[in-house]
Tab-separated table of C-alpha atoms in Angstrom:
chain	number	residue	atom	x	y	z
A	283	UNK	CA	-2.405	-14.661	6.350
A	284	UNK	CA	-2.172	-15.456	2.562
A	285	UNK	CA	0.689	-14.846	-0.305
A	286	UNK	CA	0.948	-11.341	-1.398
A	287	UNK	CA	-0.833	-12.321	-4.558
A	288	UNK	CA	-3.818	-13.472	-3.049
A	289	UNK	CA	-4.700	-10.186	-0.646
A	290	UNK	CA	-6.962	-8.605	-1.947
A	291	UNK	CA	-5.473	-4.818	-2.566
A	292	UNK	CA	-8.593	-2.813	-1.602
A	293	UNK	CA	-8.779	-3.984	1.960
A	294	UNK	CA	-4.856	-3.765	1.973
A	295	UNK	CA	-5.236	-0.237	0.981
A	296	UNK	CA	-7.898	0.509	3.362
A	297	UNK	CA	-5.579	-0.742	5.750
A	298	UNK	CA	-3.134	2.324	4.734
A	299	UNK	CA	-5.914	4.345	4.860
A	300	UNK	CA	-7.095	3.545	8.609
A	301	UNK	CA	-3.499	4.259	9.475
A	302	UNK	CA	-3.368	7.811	8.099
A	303	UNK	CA	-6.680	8.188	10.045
A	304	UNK	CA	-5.308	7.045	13.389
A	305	UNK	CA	-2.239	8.802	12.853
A	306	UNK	CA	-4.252	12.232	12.016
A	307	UNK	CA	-6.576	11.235	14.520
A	308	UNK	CA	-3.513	11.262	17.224
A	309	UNK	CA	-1.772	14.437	16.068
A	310	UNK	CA	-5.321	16.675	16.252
A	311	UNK	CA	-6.682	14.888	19.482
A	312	UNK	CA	-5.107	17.579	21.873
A	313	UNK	CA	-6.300	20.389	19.620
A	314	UNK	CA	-9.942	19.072	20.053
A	315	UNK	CA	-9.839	18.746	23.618
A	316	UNK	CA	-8.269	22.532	23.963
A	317	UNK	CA	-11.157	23.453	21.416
A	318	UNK	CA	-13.583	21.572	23.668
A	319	UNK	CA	-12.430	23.190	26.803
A	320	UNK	CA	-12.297	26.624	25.262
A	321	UNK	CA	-8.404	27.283	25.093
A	322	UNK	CA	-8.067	30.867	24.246
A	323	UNK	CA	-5.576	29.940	21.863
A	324	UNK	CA	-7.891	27.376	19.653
A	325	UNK	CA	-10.515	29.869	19.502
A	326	UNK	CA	-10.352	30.282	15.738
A	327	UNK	CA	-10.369	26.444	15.574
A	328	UNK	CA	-13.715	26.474	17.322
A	329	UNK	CA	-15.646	28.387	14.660
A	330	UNK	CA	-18.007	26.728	12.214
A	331	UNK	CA	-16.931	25.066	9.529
A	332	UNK	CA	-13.446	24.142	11.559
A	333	UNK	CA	-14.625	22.903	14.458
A	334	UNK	CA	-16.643	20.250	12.528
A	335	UNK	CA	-13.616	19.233	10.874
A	336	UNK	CA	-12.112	19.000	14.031
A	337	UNK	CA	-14.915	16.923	14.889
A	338	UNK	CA	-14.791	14.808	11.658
A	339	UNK	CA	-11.128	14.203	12.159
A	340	UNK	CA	-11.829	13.295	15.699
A	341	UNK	CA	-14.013	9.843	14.622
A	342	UNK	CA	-10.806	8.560	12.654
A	343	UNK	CA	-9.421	7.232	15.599
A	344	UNK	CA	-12.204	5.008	16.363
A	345	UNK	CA	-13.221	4.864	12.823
A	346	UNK	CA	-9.295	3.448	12.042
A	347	UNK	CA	-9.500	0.523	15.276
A	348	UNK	CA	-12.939	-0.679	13.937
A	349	UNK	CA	-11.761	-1.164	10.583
A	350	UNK	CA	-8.941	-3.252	11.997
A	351	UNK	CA	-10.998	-5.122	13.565
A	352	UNK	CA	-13.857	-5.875	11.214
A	353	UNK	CA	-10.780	-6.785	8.284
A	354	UNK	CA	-9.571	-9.342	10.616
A	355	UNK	CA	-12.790	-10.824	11.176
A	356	UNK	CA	-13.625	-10.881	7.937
A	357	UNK	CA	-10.783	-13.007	6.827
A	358	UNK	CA	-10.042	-14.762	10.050
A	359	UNK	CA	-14.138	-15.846	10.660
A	360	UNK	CA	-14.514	-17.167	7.967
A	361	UNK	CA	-11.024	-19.014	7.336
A	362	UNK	CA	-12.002	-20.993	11.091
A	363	UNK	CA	-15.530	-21.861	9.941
A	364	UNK	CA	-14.169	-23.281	6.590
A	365	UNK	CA	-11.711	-25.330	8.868
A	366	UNK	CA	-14.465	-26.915	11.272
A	367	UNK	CA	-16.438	-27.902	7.964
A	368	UNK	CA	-13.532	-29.628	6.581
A	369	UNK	CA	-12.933	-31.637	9.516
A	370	UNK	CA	-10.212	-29.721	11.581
A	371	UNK	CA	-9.729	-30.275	14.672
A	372	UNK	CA	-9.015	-28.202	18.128
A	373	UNK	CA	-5.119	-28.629	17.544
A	374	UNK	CA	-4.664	-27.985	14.488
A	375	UNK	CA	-6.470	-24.732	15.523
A	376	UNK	CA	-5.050	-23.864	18.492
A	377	UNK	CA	-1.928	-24.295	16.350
A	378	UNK	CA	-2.866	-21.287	13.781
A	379	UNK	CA	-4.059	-19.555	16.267
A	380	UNK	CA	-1.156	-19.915	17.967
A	381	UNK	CA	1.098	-19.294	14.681
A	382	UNK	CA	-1.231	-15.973	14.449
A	383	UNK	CA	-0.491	-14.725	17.810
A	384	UNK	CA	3.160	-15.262	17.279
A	385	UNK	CA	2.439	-12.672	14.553
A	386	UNK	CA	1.122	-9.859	17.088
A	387	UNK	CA	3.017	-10.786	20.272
A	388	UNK	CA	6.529	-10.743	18.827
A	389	UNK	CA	7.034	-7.490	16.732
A	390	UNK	CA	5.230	-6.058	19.957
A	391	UNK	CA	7.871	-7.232	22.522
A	392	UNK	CA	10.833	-6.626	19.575
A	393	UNK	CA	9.268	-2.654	19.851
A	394	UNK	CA	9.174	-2.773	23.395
A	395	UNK	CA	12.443	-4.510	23.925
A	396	UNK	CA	14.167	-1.921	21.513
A	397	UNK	CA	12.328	0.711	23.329
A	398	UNK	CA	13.415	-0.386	26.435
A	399	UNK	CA	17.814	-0.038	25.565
A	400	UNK	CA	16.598	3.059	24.181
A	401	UNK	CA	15.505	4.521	27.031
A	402	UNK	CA	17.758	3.402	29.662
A	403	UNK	CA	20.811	3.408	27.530
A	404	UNK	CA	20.987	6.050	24.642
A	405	UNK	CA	18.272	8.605	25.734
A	406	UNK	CA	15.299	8.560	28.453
A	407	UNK	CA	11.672	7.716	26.810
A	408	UNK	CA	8.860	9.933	29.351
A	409	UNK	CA	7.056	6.601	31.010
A	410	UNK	CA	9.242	3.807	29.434
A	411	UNK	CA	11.466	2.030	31.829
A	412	UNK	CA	11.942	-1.384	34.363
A	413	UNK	CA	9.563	-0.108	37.305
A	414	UNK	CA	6.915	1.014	34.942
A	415	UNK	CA	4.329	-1.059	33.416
A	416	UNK	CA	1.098	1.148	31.970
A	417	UNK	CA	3.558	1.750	28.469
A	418	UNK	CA	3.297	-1.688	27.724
A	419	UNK	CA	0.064	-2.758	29.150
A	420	UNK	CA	-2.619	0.184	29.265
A	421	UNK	CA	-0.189	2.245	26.561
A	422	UNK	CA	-0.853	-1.069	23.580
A	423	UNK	CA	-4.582	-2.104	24.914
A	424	UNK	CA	-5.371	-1.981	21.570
A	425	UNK	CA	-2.478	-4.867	20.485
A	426	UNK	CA	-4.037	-6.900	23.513
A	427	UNK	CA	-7.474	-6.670	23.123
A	428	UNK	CA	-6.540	-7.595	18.805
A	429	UNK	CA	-4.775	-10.388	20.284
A	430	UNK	CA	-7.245	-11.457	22.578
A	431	UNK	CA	-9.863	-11.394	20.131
A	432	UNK	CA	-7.448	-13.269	17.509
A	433	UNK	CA	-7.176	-16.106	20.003
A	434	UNK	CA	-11.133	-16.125	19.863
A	435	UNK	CA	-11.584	-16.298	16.427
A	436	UNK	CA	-11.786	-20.521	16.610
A	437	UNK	CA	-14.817	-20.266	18.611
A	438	UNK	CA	-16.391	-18.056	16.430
A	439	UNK	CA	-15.448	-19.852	13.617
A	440	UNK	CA	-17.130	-23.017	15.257
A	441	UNK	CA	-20.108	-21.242	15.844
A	442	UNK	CA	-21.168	-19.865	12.257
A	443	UNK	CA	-20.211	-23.330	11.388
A	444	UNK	CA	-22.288	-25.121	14.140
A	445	UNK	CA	-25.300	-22.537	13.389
A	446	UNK	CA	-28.022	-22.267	10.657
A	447	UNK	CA	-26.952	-19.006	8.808
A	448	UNK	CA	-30.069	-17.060	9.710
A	449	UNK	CA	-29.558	-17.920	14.075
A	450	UNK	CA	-25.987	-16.669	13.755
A	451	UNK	CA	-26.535	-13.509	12.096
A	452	UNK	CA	-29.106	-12.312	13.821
A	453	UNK	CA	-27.573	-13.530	17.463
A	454	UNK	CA	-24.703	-11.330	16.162
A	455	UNK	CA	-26.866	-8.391	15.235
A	456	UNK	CA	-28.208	-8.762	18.820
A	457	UNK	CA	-25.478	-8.774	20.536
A	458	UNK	CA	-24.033	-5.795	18.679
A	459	UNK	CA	-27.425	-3.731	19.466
A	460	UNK	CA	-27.345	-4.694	22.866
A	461	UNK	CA	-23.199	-3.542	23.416
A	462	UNK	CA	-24.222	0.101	22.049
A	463	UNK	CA	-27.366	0.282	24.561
A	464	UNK	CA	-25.199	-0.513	27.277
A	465	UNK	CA	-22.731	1.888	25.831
A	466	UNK	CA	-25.271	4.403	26.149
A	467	UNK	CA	-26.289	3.794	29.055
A	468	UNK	CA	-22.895	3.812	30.537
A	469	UNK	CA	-21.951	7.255	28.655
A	470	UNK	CA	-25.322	8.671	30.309
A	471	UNK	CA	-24.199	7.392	33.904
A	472	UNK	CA	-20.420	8.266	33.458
A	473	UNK	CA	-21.809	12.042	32.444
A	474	UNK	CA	-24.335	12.230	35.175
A	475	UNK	CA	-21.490	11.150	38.447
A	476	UNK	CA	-18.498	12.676	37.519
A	477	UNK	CA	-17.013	9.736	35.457
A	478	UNK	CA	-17.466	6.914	38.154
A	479	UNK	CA	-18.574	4.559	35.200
A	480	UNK	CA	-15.459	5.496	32.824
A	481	UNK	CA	-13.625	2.332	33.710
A	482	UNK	CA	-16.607	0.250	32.560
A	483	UNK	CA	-17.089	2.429	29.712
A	484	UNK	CA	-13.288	1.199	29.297
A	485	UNK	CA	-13.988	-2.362	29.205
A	486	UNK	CA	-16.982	-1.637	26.952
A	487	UNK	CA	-14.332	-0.372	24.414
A	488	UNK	CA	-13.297	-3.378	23.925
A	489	UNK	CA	-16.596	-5.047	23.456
A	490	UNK	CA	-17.277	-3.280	20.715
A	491	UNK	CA	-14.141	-3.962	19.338
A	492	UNK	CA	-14.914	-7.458	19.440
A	493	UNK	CA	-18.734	-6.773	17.978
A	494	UNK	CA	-16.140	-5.268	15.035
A	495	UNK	CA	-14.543	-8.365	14.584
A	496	UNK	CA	-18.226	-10.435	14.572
A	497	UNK	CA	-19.443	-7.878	12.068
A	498	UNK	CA	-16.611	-8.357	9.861
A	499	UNK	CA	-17.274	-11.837	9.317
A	500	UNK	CA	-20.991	-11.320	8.713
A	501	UNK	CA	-19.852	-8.734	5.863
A	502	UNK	CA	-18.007	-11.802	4.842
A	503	UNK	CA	-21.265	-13.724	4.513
A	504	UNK	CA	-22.740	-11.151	2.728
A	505	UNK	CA	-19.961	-10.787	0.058
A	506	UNK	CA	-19.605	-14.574	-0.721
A	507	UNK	CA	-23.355	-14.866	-0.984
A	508	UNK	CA	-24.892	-11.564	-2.995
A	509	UNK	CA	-23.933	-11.450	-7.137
A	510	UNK	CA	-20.979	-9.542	-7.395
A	511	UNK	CA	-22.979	-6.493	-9.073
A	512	UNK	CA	-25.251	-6.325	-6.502
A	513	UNK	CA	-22.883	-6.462	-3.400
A	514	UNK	CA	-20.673	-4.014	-5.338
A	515	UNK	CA	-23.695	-1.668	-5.616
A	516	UNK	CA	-24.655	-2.032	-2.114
A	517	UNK	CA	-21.014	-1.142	-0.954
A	518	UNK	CA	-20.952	2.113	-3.118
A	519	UNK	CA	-24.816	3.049	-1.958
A	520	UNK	CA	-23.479	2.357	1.713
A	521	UNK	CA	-20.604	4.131	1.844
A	522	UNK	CA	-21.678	7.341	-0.023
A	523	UNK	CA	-24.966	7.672	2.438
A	524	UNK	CA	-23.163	6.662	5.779
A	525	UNK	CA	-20.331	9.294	4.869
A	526	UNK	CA	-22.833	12.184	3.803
A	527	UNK	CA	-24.613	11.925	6.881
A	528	UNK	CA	-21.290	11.846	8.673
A	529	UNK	CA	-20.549	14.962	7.310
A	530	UNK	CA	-23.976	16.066	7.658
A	531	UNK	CA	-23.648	15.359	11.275
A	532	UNK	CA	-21.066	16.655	11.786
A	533	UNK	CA	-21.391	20.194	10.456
A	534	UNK	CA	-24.383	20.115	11.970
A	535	UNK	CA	-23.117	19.902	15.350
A	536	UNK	CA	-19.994	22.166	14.501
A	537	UNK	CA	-23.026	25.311	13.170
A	538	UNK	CA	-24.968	24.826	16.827
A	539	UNK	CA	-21.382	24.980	18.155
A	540	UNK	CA	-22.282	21.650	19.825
A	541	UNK	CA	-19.008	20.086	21.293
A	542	UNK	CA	-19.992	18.156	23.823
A	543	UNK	CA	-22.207	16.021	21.782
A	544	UNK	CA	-19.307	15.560	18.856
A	545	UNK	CA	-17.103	14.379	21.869
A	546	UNK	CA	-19.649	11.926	22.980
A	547	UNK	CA	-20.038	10.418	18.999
A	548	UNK	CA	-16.875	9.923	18.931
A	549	UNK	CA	-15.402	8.017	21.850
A	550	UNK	CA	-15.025	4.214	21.510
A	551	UNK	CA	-17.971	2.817	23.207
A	552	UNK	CA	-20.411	4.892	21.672
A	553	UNK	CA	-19.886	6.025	17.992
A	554	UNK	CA	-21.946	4.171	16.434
A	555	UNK	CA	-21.441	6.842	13.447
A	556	UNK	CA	-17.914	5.747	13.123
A	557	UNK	CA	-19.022	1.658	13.594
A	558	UNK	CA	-21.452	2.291	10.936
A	559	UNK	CA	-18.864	3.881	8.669
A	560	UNK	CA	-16.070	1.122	9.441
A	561	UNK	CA	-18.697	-1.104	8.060
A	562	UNK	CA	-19.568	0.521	4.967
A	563	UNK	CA	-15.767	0.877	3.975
A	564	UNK	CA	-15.046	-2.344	4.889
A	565	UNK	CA	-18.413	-3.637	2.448
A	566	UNK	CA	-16.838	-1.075	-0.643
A	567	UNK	CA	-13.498	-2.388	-0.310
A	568	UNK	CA	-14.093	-5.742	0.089
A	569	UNK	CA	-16.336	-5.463	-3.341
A	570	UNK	CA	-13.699	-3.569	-5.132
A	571	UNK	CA	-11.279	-6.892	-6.207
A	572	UNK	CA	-8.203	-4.359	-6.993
A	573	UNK	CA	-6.977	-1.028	-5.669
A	574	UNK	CA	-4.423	-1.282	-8.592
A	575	UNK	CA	-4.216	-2.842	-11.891
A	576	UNK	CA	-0.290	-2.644	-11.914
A	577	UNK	CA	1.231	-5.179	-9.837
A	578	UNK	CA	4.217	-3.338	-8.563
A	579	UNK	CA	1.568	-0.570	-6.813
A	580	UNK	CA	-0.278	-3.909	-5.224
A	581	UNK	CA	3.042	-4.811	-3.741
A	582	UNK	CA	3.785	-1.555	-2.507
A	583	UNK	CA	0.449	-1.295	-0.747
A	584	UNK	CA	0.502	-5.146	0.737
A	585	UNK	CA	4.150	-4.491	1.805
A	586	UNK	CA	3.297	-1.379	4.269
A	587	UNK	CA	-0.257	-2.413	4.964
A	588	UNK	CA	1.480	-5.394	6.388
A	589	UNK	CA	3.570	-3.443	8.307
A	590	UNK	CA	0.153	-1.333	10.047
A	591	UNK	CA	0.591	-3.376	13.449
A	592	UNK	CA	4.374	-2.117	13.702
A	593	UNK	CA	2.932	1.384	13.140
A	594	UNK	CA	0.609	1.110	15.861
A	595	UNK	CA	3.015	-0.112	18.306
A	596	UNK	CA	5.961	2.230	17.555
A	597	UNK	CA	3.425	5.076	17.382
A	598	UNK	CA	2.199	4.378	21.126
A	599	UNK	CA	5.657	3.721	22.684
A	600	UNK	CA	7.320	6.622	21.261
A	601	UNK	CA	3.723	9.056	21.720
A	602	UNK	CA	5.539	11.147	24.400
A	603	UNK	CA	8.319	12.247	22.266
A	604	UNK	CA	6.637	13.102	18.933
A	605	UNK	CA	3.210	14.306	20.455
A	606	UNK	CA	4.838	17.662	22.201
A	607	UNK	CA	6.714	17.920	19.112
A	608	UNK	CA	3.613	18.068	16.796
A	609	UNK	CA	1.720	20.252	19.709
A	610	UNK	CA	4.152	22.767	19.782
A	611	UNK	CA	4.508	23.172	16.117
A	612	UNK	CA	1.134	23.461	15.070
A	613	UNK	CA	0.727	25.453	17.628
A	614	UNK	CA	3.287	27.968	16.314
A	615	UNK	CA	1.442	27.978	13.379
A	616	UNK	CA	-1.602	29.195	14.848
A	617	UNK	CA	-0.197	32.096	16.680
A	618	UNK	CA	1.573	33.509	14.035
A	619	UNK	CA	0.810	36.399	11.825
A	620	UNK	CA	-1.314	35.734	8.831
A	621	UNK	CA	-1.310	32.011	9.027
A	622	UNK	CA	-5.061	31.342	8.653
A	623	UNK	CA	-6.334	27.740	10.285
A	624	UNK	CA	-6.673	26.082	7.291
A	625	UNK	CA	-3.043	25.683	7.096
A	626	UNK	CA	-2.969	24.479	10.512
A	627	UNK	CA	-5.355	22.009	9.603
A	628	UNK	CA	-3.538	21.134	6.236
A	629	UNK	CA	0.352	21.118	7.943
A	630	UNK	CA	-1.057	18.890	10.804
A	631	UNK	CA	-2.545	16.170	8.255
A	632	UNK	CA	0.542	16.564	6.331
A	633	UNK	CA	2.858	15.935	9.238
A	634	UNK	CA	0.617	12.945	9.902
A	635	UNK	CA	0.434	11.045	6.631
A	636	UNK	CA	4.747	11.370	6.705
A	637	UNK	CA	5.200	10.500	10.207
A	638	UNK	CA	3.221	7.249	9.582
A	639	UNK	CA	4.922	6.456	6.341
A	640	UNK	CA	8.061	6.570	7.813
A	641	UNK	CA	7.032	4.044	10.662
A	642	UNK	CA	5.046	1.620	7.908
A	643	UNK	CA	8.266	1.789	6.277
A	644	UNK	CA	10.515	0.988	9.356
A	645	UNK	CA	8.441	-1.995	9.989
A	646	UNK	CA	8.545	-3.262	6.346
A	647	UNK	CA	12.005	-3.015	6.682
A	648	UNK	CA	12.050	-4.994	9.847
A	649	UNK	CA	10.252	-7.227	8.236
A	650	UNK	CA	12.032	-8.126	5.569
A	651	UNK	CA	15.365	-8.226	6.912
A	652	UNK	CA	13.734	-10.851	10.166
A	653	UNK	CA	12.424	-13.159	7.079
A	654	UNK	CA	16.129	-13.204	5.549
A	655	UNK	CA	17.802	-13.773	8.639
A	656	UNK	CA	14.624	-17.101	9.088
A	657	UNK	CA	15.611	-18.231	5.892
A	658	UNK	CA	19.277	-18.297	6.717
């Protein structure tokens, strides 16, 4: 994983930043369906420029796991490949691989164990107990497919090793063109029989998470081969025009009062919008060598971006008590006299950002006191 020194800040910030977009992402995402389905209620929300907000704010969440993704194959690529040249062999691998995995797998089962005692012993947790299973399995798909696709990162690693430079990228490319037309194909299928394909579109989820993680290490290539004036141009010129037409798009879709197709751009499988901008924040960061000239900011930012898996975890397992909570308070806000929506849009981010700075925080603690208690 690399000393604290050595990370470099941007892409530990962007980190932070993907986290504030999941956790936004998570407190809006029943507003957007109610808008979607035409909840009296939301009705205000629906309007133009709101509902494109809405719409905006509802790509974070796929936006947030690609970024994830593509930052760990960026780093983790790249670091196998290296290893092959220099002569590694499957063991020693397997064995950072496996010192990797330790890294996902046990702060996951810590959460789930301490969720667990919580639930059966202090107060009941909706869905967490013995003779269920889908809040650890179904409930952290996204920890297992991460780990999954950790435990793959060897092969890839031997492969843009094994390759000439020019074969791997563009079997990459290929492979990433041909997940999206399959994606939406699926989408058109799912739409067109009452969702009989969902479970496939499902599965193609995490595909295209793994197409992340491939993508990420060809950003890598492109990084450590470009001058760094150049690449750091092309990440600015990148991000600016992928997040204009986002926005673009967007409010676009939000003036023809065109839901349907903003839900469709932004589910898993097929956003390519939200792939697209992953990638160009991923390029930008990655060319931008410090997110902070003063060293005690850089440690504050590694320290809690470190801390993002712990986030996502405690986020999912404790989702039914926080989510009505959230729900029920913006909703407040909405119905009440002269509260206009941009404060309901402006209290839920708000809400958001604090909710997952308390949880980075948790887990930094966690952390910290688990490497004391090693060292002892």
């Amino acid at each position: 994983m690399g000393s604290k020194t050595s990370r470099n800040t941007s892409i530990e910030a962007l980190r932070l930043v993907a986290v504030a977009g999941i956790a936004v992402f998570h407190t809006f995402q029943w507003t957007f369906q109610a808008v979607c389905i035409s909840v009296p209620e939301y009705a205000p929300l629906a309007a133009f420029p709101y509902s494109g907000l809405l719409g905006f704010i509802n790509l974070l969440g796929c936006w947030a796991n690609e970024v994830f993704f593509m930052i760990s194959g960026y780093f983790l690529i790249a670091s196998a490949a290296r290893a092959w040249d220099g002569g590694a062999t499957w063991k020693s691998q397997m064995q950072r691989t496996a010192q990797r995995l330790g890294k996902v797998i046990m702060p996951t089962a810590f959460y789930c164990l301490v969720a667990l005692a919580w639930s059966t012993v202090v107060s009941p947790i909706p869905d967490v107990a013995l003779n269920t299973h889908n809040w650890y399995t179904l409930g952290l798909e996204f920890i297992w497919v991460y780990a999954a696709t950790v435990f793959m990162a060897p092969w890839f690693g031997l492969a843009r090793s094994r390759l000439p430079r020019k074969s791997y990228t563009a079997t990459v490319i290929a492979v990433g063109i041909l997940a999206f037309v399959v994606n939406g194909y699926l989408a058109a299928m799912s739409a067109t029989s009452a969702g009989e394909f969902s479970w496939l579109q499902k599965f193609m989820s995490a595909v295209t998470y793994v197409v992340a993680f491939l993508i990420g290490g060809l950003l890598r290539d492109v990084t450590d081969v470009m001058d760094s004036d150049r690449v750091g141009a092309l990440g600015m010129r990148s991000l600016v025009t992928v997040l204009v037409l986002t926005i673009i798009l967007e409010g676009a879709l939000s003036f023809t009062d065109n839901l349907t197709a903003m839900t469709i751009l932004s589910y898993k499988s097929t956003s390519l919008i939200s792939f697209a901008l992953a990638a160009a924040c991923l390029l930008f960061a990655a060319t931008r060598r410090s997110a902070s000239g003063n060293p005690r900011t850089a440690g504050v930012i590694v320290t809690l971006s470190t801390a993002t898996l712990g986030f996502y975890v405690m986020q999912s397992l404790t989702s039914s008590l926080w989510r009505p909570v959230f729900n029920t308070l913006l909703a407040n806000i909405l119905v009440s006299q002269n509260s206009p929506v941009a404060i309901y849009i402006v209290t839920g981010t708000v809400i958001s950002i604090v909710f997952a700075l308390a949880l980075l925080i948790i887990d930094a603690a966690r952390s910290f006191i688990a490497r004391k208690l090693k060292r002892q």
